[in-house]
Amino acid sequence: MRLIAALCTLLTLAAAGFAGQTLWQEVNAPAADAQPAAMRAGTDSAAPPAPPRALRHWPPVFGEPQPPAPVQQPKQAAAEPQPPKQPKPPLSSLGYTLKGVVRAGAETWAVLSHPTGERLLRKGEALDGGIVVAKIDETGIWLSRDGDAAELLAFPE
Protein backbone atom coordinates (compact mmCIF):
# COMPACT_ATOMS: atom_id res chain seq x y z
CA MET A 1 0.00 0.00 0.00
CA ARG A 2 2.83 2.36 0.83
CA LEU A 3 4.55 1.50 -2.42
CA ILE A 4 1.46 2.48 -4.42
CA ALA A 5 1.18 5.77 -2.48
CA ALA A 6 4.86 6.55 -3.12
CA LEU A 7 4.48 5.82 -6.86
CA CYS A 8 1.36 8.01 -7.07
CA THR A 9 3.20 10.81 -5.29
CA LEU A 10 6.16 10.60 -7.69
CA LEU A 11 3.87 10.53 -10.74
CA THR A 12 1.94 13.55 -9.47
CA LEU A 13 5.18 15.42 -8.79
CA ALA A 14 6.47 14.62 -12.29
CA ALA A 15 3.17 15.76 -13.85
CA ALA A 16 3.31 19.03 -11.91
CA GLY A 17 6.90 19.65 -13.07
CA PHE A 18 5.96 18.91 -16.69
CA ALA A 19 2.95 21.26 -16.45
CA GLY A 20 5.16 24.00 -15.00
CA GLN A 21 7.72 23.61 -17.79
CA THR A 22 4.98 23.71 -20.44
CA LEU A 23 3.52 26.84 -18.91
CA TRP A 24 6.96 28.49 -18.83
CA GLN A 25 7.53 27.71 -22.51
CA GLU A 26 4.09 29.05 -23.43
CA VAL A 27 4.59 32.29 -21.54
CA ASN A 28 8.06 32.88 -23.02
CA ALA A 29 7.19 31.79 -26.59
CA PRO A 30 7.54 34.44 -29.32
CA ALA A 31 4.33 35.98 -30.56
CA ALA A 32 2.90 34.16 -33.61
CA ASP A 33 2.96 35.96 -36.94
CA ALA A 34 -0.33 37.40 -38.14
CA GLN A 35 -0.06 35.65 -41.57
CA PRO A 36 -1.75 32.29 -42.05
CA ALA A 37 0.50 29.29 -42.75
CA ALA A 38 -0.97 28.71 -46.28
CA MET A 39 0.15 32.13 -47.49
CA ARG A 40 3.65 31.66 -46.16
CA ALA A 41 4.17 28.41 -48.03
CA GLY A 42 2.85 29.71 -51.40
CA THR A 43 5.14 32.68 -51.80
CA ASP A 44 8.64 32.29 -53.20
CA SER A 45 9.69 35.86 -52.67
CA ALA A 46 11.71 36.78 -49.69
CA ALA A 47 9.57 37.63 -46.74
CA PRO A 48 10.08 41.02 -45.22
CA PRO A 49 12.04 40.90 -42.01
CA ALA A 50 9.91 40.32 -38.96
CA PRO A 51 9.49 43.30 -36.71
CA PRO A 52 11.52 43.12 -33.53
CA ARG A 53 9.81 41.26 -30.78
CA ALA A 54 8.17 43.66 -28.37
CA LEU A 55 8.64 43.03 -24.71
CA ARG A 56 5.52 42.32 -22.80
CA HIS A 57 4.56 45.09 -20.47
CA TRP A 58 2.67 43.76 -17.52
CA PRO A 59 0.55 46.27 -15.63
CA PRO A 60 1.74 46.88 -12.09
CA VAL A 61 -0.19 44.81 -9.60
CA PHE A 62 0.01 47.30 -6.75
CA GLY A 63 -0.33 50.54 -8.73
CA GLU A 64 2.24 52.95 -10.06
CA PRO A 65 5.01 54.10 -7.75
CA GLN A 66 4.34 57.64 -6.58
CA PRO A 67 6.76 60.17 -5.12
CA PRO A 68 6.21 60.79 -1.43
CA ALA A 69 3.60 63.42 -0.71
CA PRO A 70 4.82 66.53 1.11
CA VAL A 71 4.06 66.50 4.79
CA GLN A 72 1.30 68.94 5.64
CA GLN A 73 1.20 70.54 9.03
CA PRO A 74 -2.01 69.71 10.87
CA LYS A 75 -4.27 72.66 11.33
CA GLN A 76 -4.44 73.94 14.85
CA ALA A 77 -7.96 73.55 16.06
CA ALA A 78 -9.32 76.55 17.85
CA ALA A 79 -9.48 75.90 21.56
CA GLU A 80 -12.99 75.27 22.67
CA PRO A 81 -14.17 77.68 25.32
CA GLN A 82 -14.01 76.01 28.69
CA PRO A 83 -16.87 76.36 31.12
CA PRO A 84 -16.04 78.44 34.17
CA LYS A 85 -14.47 76.52 37.02
CA GLN A 86 -16.66 75.66 39.93
CA PRO A 87 -15.79 77.69 43.01
CA LYS A 88 -13.82 75.71 45.55
CA PRO A 89 -15.42 75.12 48.94
CA PRO A 90 -14.13 77.16 51.88
CA LEU A 91 -11.16 75.69 53.74
CA SER A 92 -13.17 75.44 56.95
CA SER A 93 -15.69 73.16 55.20
CA LEU A 94 -12.84 70.74 54.48
CA GLY A 95 -12.47 70.21 58.22
CA TYR A 96 -9.39 72.39 58.80
CA THR A 97 -9.28 74.61 61.89
CA LEU A 98 -6.42 76.86 62.98
CA LYS A 99 -5.57 76.13 66.64
CA GLY A 100 -2.57 78.40 67.09
CA VAL A 101 0.53 80.10 65.72
CA VAL A 102 3.99 79.60 67.24
CA ARG A 103 6.83 82.03 66.57
CA ALA A 104 10.40 81.28 67.64
CA GLY A 105 12.95 83.73 66.29
CA ALA A 106 12.65 83.94 62.52
CA GLU A 107 10.64 80.71 62.24
CA THR A 108 6.84 80.59 62.39
CA TRP A 109 4.70 77.46 62.76
CA ALA A 110 0.96 76.92 62.75
CA VAL A 111 -1.01 74.24 64.56
CA LEU A 112 -3.72 73.04 62.19
CA SER A 113 -6.49 70.72 63.33
CA HIS A 114 -8.31 68.27 61.07
CA PRO A 115 -10.64 65.32 61.83
CA THR A 116 -7.72 63.00 60.99
CA GLY A 117 -5.45 64.70 63.57
CA GLU A 118 -3.49 67.85 64.36
CA ARG A 119 -0.35 68.89 62.49
CA LEU A 120 2.41 71.40 63.09
CA LEU A 121 3.11 73.17 59.79
CA ARG A 122 5.52 75.77 58.45
CA LYS A 123 5.72 77.67 55.14
CA GLY A 124 6.03 75.43 52.05
CA GLU A 125 4.68 72.22 53.60
CA ALA A 126 1.89 70.38 51.80
CA LEU A 127 -1.40 68.95 53.04
CA ASP A 128 -3.68 66.42 51.39
CA GLY A 129 -5.54 67.43 48.21
CA GLY A 130 -2.86 69.72 46.75
CA ILE A 131 -3.01 72.28 49.57
CA VAL A 132 0.29 74.08 50.29
CA VAL A 133 1.09 76.51 53.11
CA ALA A 134 1.83 79.88 51.42
CA LYS A 135 2.57 81.97 54.53
CA ILE A 136 1.83 82.23 58.24
CA ASP A 137 1.18 85.55 60.02
CA GLU A 138 -0.70 86.97 63.01
CA THR A 139 -4.07 86.85 61.22
CA GLY A 140 -3.82 83.15 60.42
CA ILE A 141 -2.43 80.69 57.89
CA TRP A 142 -2.56 81.32 54.14
CA LEU A 143 -3.16 78.15 52.11
CA SER A 144 -2.94 77.73 48.33
CA ARG A 145 -4.99 75.03 46.61
CA ASP A 146 -3.66 73.61 43.32
CA GLY A 147 -1.46 76.65 42.68
CA ASP A 148 -4.33 79.16 43.00
CA ALA A 149 -4.19 82.39 45.00
CA ALA A 150 -3.65 81.88 48.72
CA GLU A 151 -6.72 81.82 51.00
CA LEU A 152 -6.73 82.84 54.63
CA LEU A 153 -7.73 80.32 57.28
CA ALA A 154 -8.17 82.57 60.31
CA PHE A 155 -8.61 81.71 63.96
CA PRO A 156 -12.16 80.62 64.82
CA GLU A 157 -14.41 83.36 66.23
PDB file of C-alpha atoms in Angstrom:
ATOM      1  CA  MET A   1       0.000   0.000   0.000  1.00  0.00           C
ATOM      2  CA  ARG A   2       2.829   2.361   0.829  1.00  0.00           C
ATOM      3  CA  LEU A   3       4.546   1.496  -2.419  1.00  0.00           C
ATOM      4  CA  ILE A   4       1.462   2.477  -4.417  1.00  0.00           C
ATOM      5  CA  ALA A   5       1.181   5.768  -2.476  1.00  0.00           C
ATOM      6  CA  ALA A   6       4.863   6.546  -3.124  1.00  0.00           C
ATOM      7  CA  LEU A   7       4.481   5.820  -6.855  1.00  0.00           C
ATOM      8  CA  CYS A   8       1.359   8.012  -7.075  1.00  0.00           C
ATOM      9  CA  THR A   9       3.204  10.806  -5.289  1.00  0.00           C
ATOM     10  CA  LEU A  10       6.160  10.600  -7.687  1.00  0.00           C
ATOM     11  CA  LEU A  11       3.869  10.526 -10.744  1.00  0.00           C
ATOM     12  CA  THR A  12       1.937  13.548  -9.471  1.00  0.00           C
ATOM     13  CA  LEU A  13       5.176  15.421  -8.789  1.00  0.00           C
ATOM     14  CA  ALA A  14       6.473  14.622 -12.289  1.00  0.00           C
ATOM     15  CA  ALA A  15       3.173  15.761 -13.849  1.00  0.00           C
ATOM     16  CA  ALA A  16       3.309  19.035 -11.908  1.00  0.00           C
ATOM     17  CA  GLY A  17       6.900  19.645 -13.068  1.00  0.00           C
ATOM     18  CA  PHE A  18       5.964  18.912 -16.688  1.00  0.00           C
ATOM     19  CA  ALA A  19       2.948  21.261 -16.455  1.00  0.00           C
ATOM     20  CA  GLY A  20       5.158  24.002 -14.996  1.00  0.00           C
ATOM     21  CA  GLN A  21       7.719  23.611 -17.790  1.00  0.00           C
ATOM     22  CA  THR A  22       4.980  23.708 -20.442  1.00  0.00           C
ATOM     23  CA  LEU A  23       3.518  26.838 -18.905  1.00  0.00           C
ATOM     24  CA  TRP A  24       6.962  28.489 -18.831  1.00  0.00           C
ATOM     25  CA  GLN A  25       7.529  27.710 -22.508  1.00  0.00           C
ATOM     26  CA  GLU A  26       4.091  29.045 -23.426  1.00  0.00           C
ATOM     27  CA  VAL A  27       4.594  32.295 -21.538  1.00  0.00           C
ATOM     28  CA  ASN A  28       8.064  32.883 -23.018  1.00  0.00           C
ATOM     29  CA  ALA A  29       7.194  31.795 -26.588  1.00  0.00           C
ATOM     30  CA  PRO A  30       7.542  34.438 -29.319  1.00  0.00           C
ATOM     31  CA  ALA A  31       4.329  35.980 -30.563  1.00  0.00           C
ATOM     32  CA  ALA A  32       2.895  34.156 -33.614  1.00  0.00           C
ATOM     33  CA  ASP A  33       2.955  35.961 -36.945  1.00  0.00           C
ATOM     34  CA  ALA A  34      -0.333  37.401 -38.142  1.00  0.00           C
ATOM     35  CA  GLN A  35      -0.064  35.654 -41.571  1.00  0.00           C
ATOM     36  CA  PRO A  36      -1.754  32.289 -42.049  1.00  0.00           C
ATOM     37  CA  ALA A  37       0.502  29.293 -42.753  1.00  0.00           C
ATOM     38  CA  ALA A  38      -0.973  28.709 -46.276  1.00  0.00           C
ATOM     39  CA  MET A  39       0.145  32.126 -47.491  1.00  0.00           C
ATOM     40  CA  ARG A  40       3.647  31.662 -46.160  1.00  0.00           C
ATOM     41  CA  ALA A  41       4.169  28.405 -48.026  1.00  0.00           C
ATOM     42  CA  GLY A  42       2.850  29.710 -51.397  1.00  0.00           C
ATOM     43  CA  THR A  43       5.145  32.680 -51.802  1.00  0.00           C
ATOM     44  CA  ASP A  44       8.640  32.293 -53.197  1.00  0.00           C
ATOM     45  CA  SER A  45       9.693  35.859 -52.673  1.00  0.00           C
ATOM     46  CA  ALA A  46      11.713  36.781 -49.693  1.00  0.00           C
ATOM     47  CA  ALA A  47       9.574  37.629 -46.741  1.00  0.00           C
ATOM     48  CA  PRO A  48      10.084  41.025 -45.220  1.00  0.00           C
ATOM     49  CA  PRO A  49      12.039  40.898 -42.010  1.00  0.00           C
ATOM     50  CA  ALA A  50       9.911  40.319 -38.964  1.00  0.00           C
ATOM     51  CA  PRO A  51       9.488  43.298 -36.711  1.00  0.00           C
ATOM     52  CA  PRO A  52      11.516  43.118 -33.526  1.00  0.00           C
ATOM     53  CA  ARG A  53       9.808  41.262 -30.775  1.00  0.00           C
ATOM     54  CA  ALA A  54       8.171  43.660 -28.370  1.00  0.00           C
ATOM     55  CA  LEU A  55       8.645  43.029 -24.711  1.00  0.00           C
ATOM     56  CA  ARG A  56       5.523  42.317 -22.795  1.00  0.00           C
ATOM     57  CA  HIS A  57       4.564  45.087 -20.471  1.00  0.00           C
ATOM     58  CA  TRP A  58       2.673  43.765 -17.516  1.00  0.00           C
ATOM     59  CA  PRO A  59       0.552  46.268 -15.630  1.00  0.00           C
ATOM     60  CA  PRO A  60       1.745  46.883 -12.094  1.00  0.00           C
ATOM     61  CA  VAL A  61      -0.190  44.809  -9.603  1.00  0.00           C
ATOM     62  CA  PHE A  62       0.011  47.298  -6.754  1.00  0.00           C
ATOM     63  CA  GLY A  63      -0.330  50.540  -8.727  1.00  0.00           C
ATOM     64  CA  GLU A  64       2.241  52.954 -10.060  1.00  0.00           C
ATOM     65  CA  PRO A  65       5.013  54.104  -7.750  1.00  0.00           C
ATOM     66  CA  GLN A  66       4.344  57.636  -6.580  1.00  0.00           C
ATOM     67  CA  PRO A  67       6.760  60.172  -5.119  1.00  0.00           C
ATOM     68  CA  PRO A  68       6.212  60.793  -1.430  1.00  0.00           C
ATOM     69  CA  ALA A  69       3.596  63.419  -0.715  1.00  0.00           C
ATOM     70  CA  PRO A  70       4.816  66.531   1.109  1.00  0.00           C
ATOM     71  CA  VAL A  71       4.059  66.503   4.786  1.00  0.00           C
ATOM     72  CA  GLN A  72       1.301  68.936   5.638  1.00  0.00           C
ATOM     73  CA  GLN A  73       1.202  70.541   9.029  1.00  0.00           C
ATOM     74  CA  PRO A  74      -2.014  69.709  10.867  1.00  0.00           C
ATOM     75  CA  LYS A  75      -4.274  72.663  11.329  1.00  0.00           C
ATOM     76  CA  GLN A  76      -4.438  73.939  14.851  1.00  0.00           C
ATOM     77  CA  ALA A  77      -7.962  73.550  16.065  1.00  0.00           C
ATOM     78  CA  ALA A  78      -9.323  76.549  17.854  1.00  0.00           C
ATOM     79  CA  ALA A  79      -9.478  75.902  21.556  1.00  0.00           C
ATOM     80  CA  GLU A  80     -12.995  75.275  22.672  1.00  0.00           C
ATOM     81  CA  PRO A  81     -14.175  77.684  25.323  1.00  0.00           C
ATOM     82  CA  GLN A  82     -14.012  76.006  28.687  1.00  0.00           C
ATOM     83  CA  PRO A  83     -16.870  76.362  31.117  1.00  0.00           C
ATOM     84  CA  PRO A  84     -16.038  78.443  34.172  1.00  0.00           C
ATOM     85  CA  LYS A  85     -14.470  76.520  37.024  1.00  0.00           C
ATOM     86  CA  GLN A  86     -16.664  75.661  39.934  1.00  0.00           C
ATOM     87  CA  PRO A  87     -15.788  77.688  43.011  1.00  0.00           C
ATOM     88  CA  LYS A  88     -13.818  75.711  45.546  1.00  0.00           C
ATOM     89  CA  PRO A  89     -15.422  75.124  48.937  1.00  0.00           C
ATOM     90  CA  PRO A  90     -14.128  77.156  51.885  1.00  0.00           C
ATOM     91  CA  LEU A  91     -11.162  75.686  53.738  1.00  0.00           C
ATOM     92  CA  SER A  92     -13.173  75.440  56.954  1.00  0.00           C
ATOM     93  CA  SER A  93     -15.686  73.165  55.203  1.00  0.00           C
ATOM     94  CA  LEU A  94     -12.841  70.735  54.482  1.00  0.00           C
ATOM     95  CA  GLY A  95     -12.473  70.214  58.218  1.00  0.00           C
ATOM     96  CA  TYR A  96      -9.395  72.389  58.797  1.00  0.00           C
ATOM     97  CA  THR A  97      -9.281  74.612  61.886  1.00  0.00           C
ATOM     98  CA  LEU A  98      -6.419  76.860  62.980  1.00  0.00           C
ATOM     99  CA  LYS A  99      -5.567  76.126  66.636  1.00  0.00           C
ATOM    100  CA  GLY A 100      -2.572  78.399  67.088  1.00  0.00           C
ATOM    101  CA  VAL A 101       0.530  80.098  65.716  1.00  0.00           C
ATOM    102  CA  VAL A 102       3.995  79.600  67.240  1.00  0.00           C
ATOM    103  CA  ARG A 103       6.826  82.033  66.570  1.00  0.00           C
ATOM    104  CA  ALA A 104      10.404  81.276  67.636  1.00  0.00           C
ATOM    105  CA  GLY A 105      12.951  83.732  66.292  1.00  0.00           C
ATOM    106  CA  ALA A 106      12.653  83.937  62.518  1.00  0.00           C
ATOM    107  CA  GLU A 107      10.640  80.708  62.239  1.00  0.00           C
ATOM    108  CA  THR A 108       6.837  80.592  62.393  1.00  0.00           C
ATOM    109  CA  TRP A 109       4.702  77.461  62.756  1.00  0.00           C
ATOM    110  CA  ALA A 110       0.964  76.923  62.751  1.00  0.00           C
ATOM    111  CA  VAL A 111      -1.011  74.236  64.559  1.00  0.00           C
ATOM    112  CA  LEU A 112      -3.716  73.037  62.185  1.00  0.00           C
ATOM    113  CA  SER A 113      -6.489  70.717  63.328  1.00  0.00           C
ATOM    114  CA  HIS A 114      -8.310  68.265  61.074  1.00  0.00           C
ATOM    115  CA  PRO A 115     -10.643  65.322  61.830  1.00  0.00           C
ATOM    116  CA  THR A 116      -7.720  63.002  60.990  1.00  0.00           C
ATOM    117  CA  GLY A 117      -5.450  64.695  63.569  1.00  0.00           C
ATOM    118  CA  GLU A 118      -3.490  67.855  64.359  1.00  0.00           C
ATOM    119  CA  ARG A 119      -0.353  68.888  62.491  1.00  0.00           C
ATOM    120  CA  LEU A 120       2.414  71.402  63.094  1.00  0.00           C
ATOM    121  CA  LEU A 121       3.110  73.174  59.788  1.00  0.00           C
ATOM    122  CA  ARG A 122       5.525  75.774  58.445  1.00  0.00           C
ATOM    123  CA  LYS A 123       5.722  77.673  55.140  1.00  0.00           C
ATOM    124  CA  GLY A 124       6.033  75.428  52.046  1.00  0.00           C
ATOM    125  CA  GLU A 125       4.681  72.217  53.596  1.00  0.00           C
ATOM    126  CA  ALA A 126       1.887  70.376  51.800  1.00  0.00           C
ATOM    127  CA  LEU A 127      -1.397  68.955  53.040  1.00  0.00           C
ATOM    128  CA  ASP A 128      -3.683  66.415  51.391  1.00  0.00           C
ATOM    129  CA  GLY A 129      -5.536  67.429  48.211  1.00  0.00           C
ATOM    130  CA  GLY A 130      -2.863  69.725  46.748  1.00  0.00           C
ATOM    131  CA  ILE A 131      -3.010  72.285  49.572  1.00  0.00           C
ATOM    132  CA  VAL A 132       0.288  74.080  50.290  1.00  0.00           C
ATOM    133  CA  VAL A 133       1.093  76.515  53.108  1.00  0.00           C
ATOM    134  CA  ALA A 134       1.828  79.879  51.423  1.00  0.00           C
ATOM    135  CA  LYS A 135       2.572  81.973  54.528  1.00  0.00           C
ATOM    136  CA  ILE A 136       1.832  82.233  58.240  1.00  0.00           C
ATOM    137  CA  ASP A 137       1.184  85.545  60.021  1.00  0.00           C
ATOM    138  CA  GLU A 138      -0.704  86.969  63.008  1.00  0.00           C
ATOM    139  CA  THR A 139      -4.073  86.852  61.222  1.00  0.00           C
ATOM    140  CA  GLY A 140      -3.823  83.150  60.415  1.00  0.00           C
ATOM    141  CA  ILE A 141      -2.433  80.688  57.892  1.00  0.00           C
ATOM    142  CA  TRP A 142      -2.561  81.323  54.139  1.00  0.00           C
ATOM    143  CA  LEU A 143      -3.159  78.145  52.113  1.00  0.00           C
ATOM    144  CA  SER A 144      -2.936  77.729  48.335  1.00  0.00           C
ATOM    145  CA  ARG A 145      -4.994  75.025  46.607  1.00  0.00           C
ATOM    146  CA  ASP A 146      -3.656  73.608  43.321  1.00  0.00           C
ATOM    147  CA  GLY A 147      -1.460  76.653  42.679  1.00  0.00           C
ATOM    148  CA  ASP A 148      -4.327  79.164  43.000  1.00  0.00           C
ATOM    149  CA  ALA A 149      -4.194  82.389  44.999  1.00  0.00           C
ATOM    150  CA  ALA A 150      -3.653  81.883  48.718  1.00  0.00           C
ATOM    151  CA  GLU A 151      -6.724  81.815  50.995  1.00  0.00           C
ATOM    152  CA  LEU A 152      -6.725  82.840  54.629  1.00  0.00           C
ATOM    153  CA  LEU A 153      -7.726  80.323  57.277  1.00  0.00           C
ATOM    154  CA  ALA A 154      -8.165  82.569  60.309  1.00  0.00           C
ATOM    155  CA  PHE A 155      -8.615  81.714  63.962  1.00  0.00           C
ATOM    156  CA  PRO A 156     -12.163  80.616  64.820  1.00  0.00           C
ATOM    157  CA  GLU A 157     -14.406  83.363  66.228  1.00  0.00           C
TER     158      GLU A 157
END
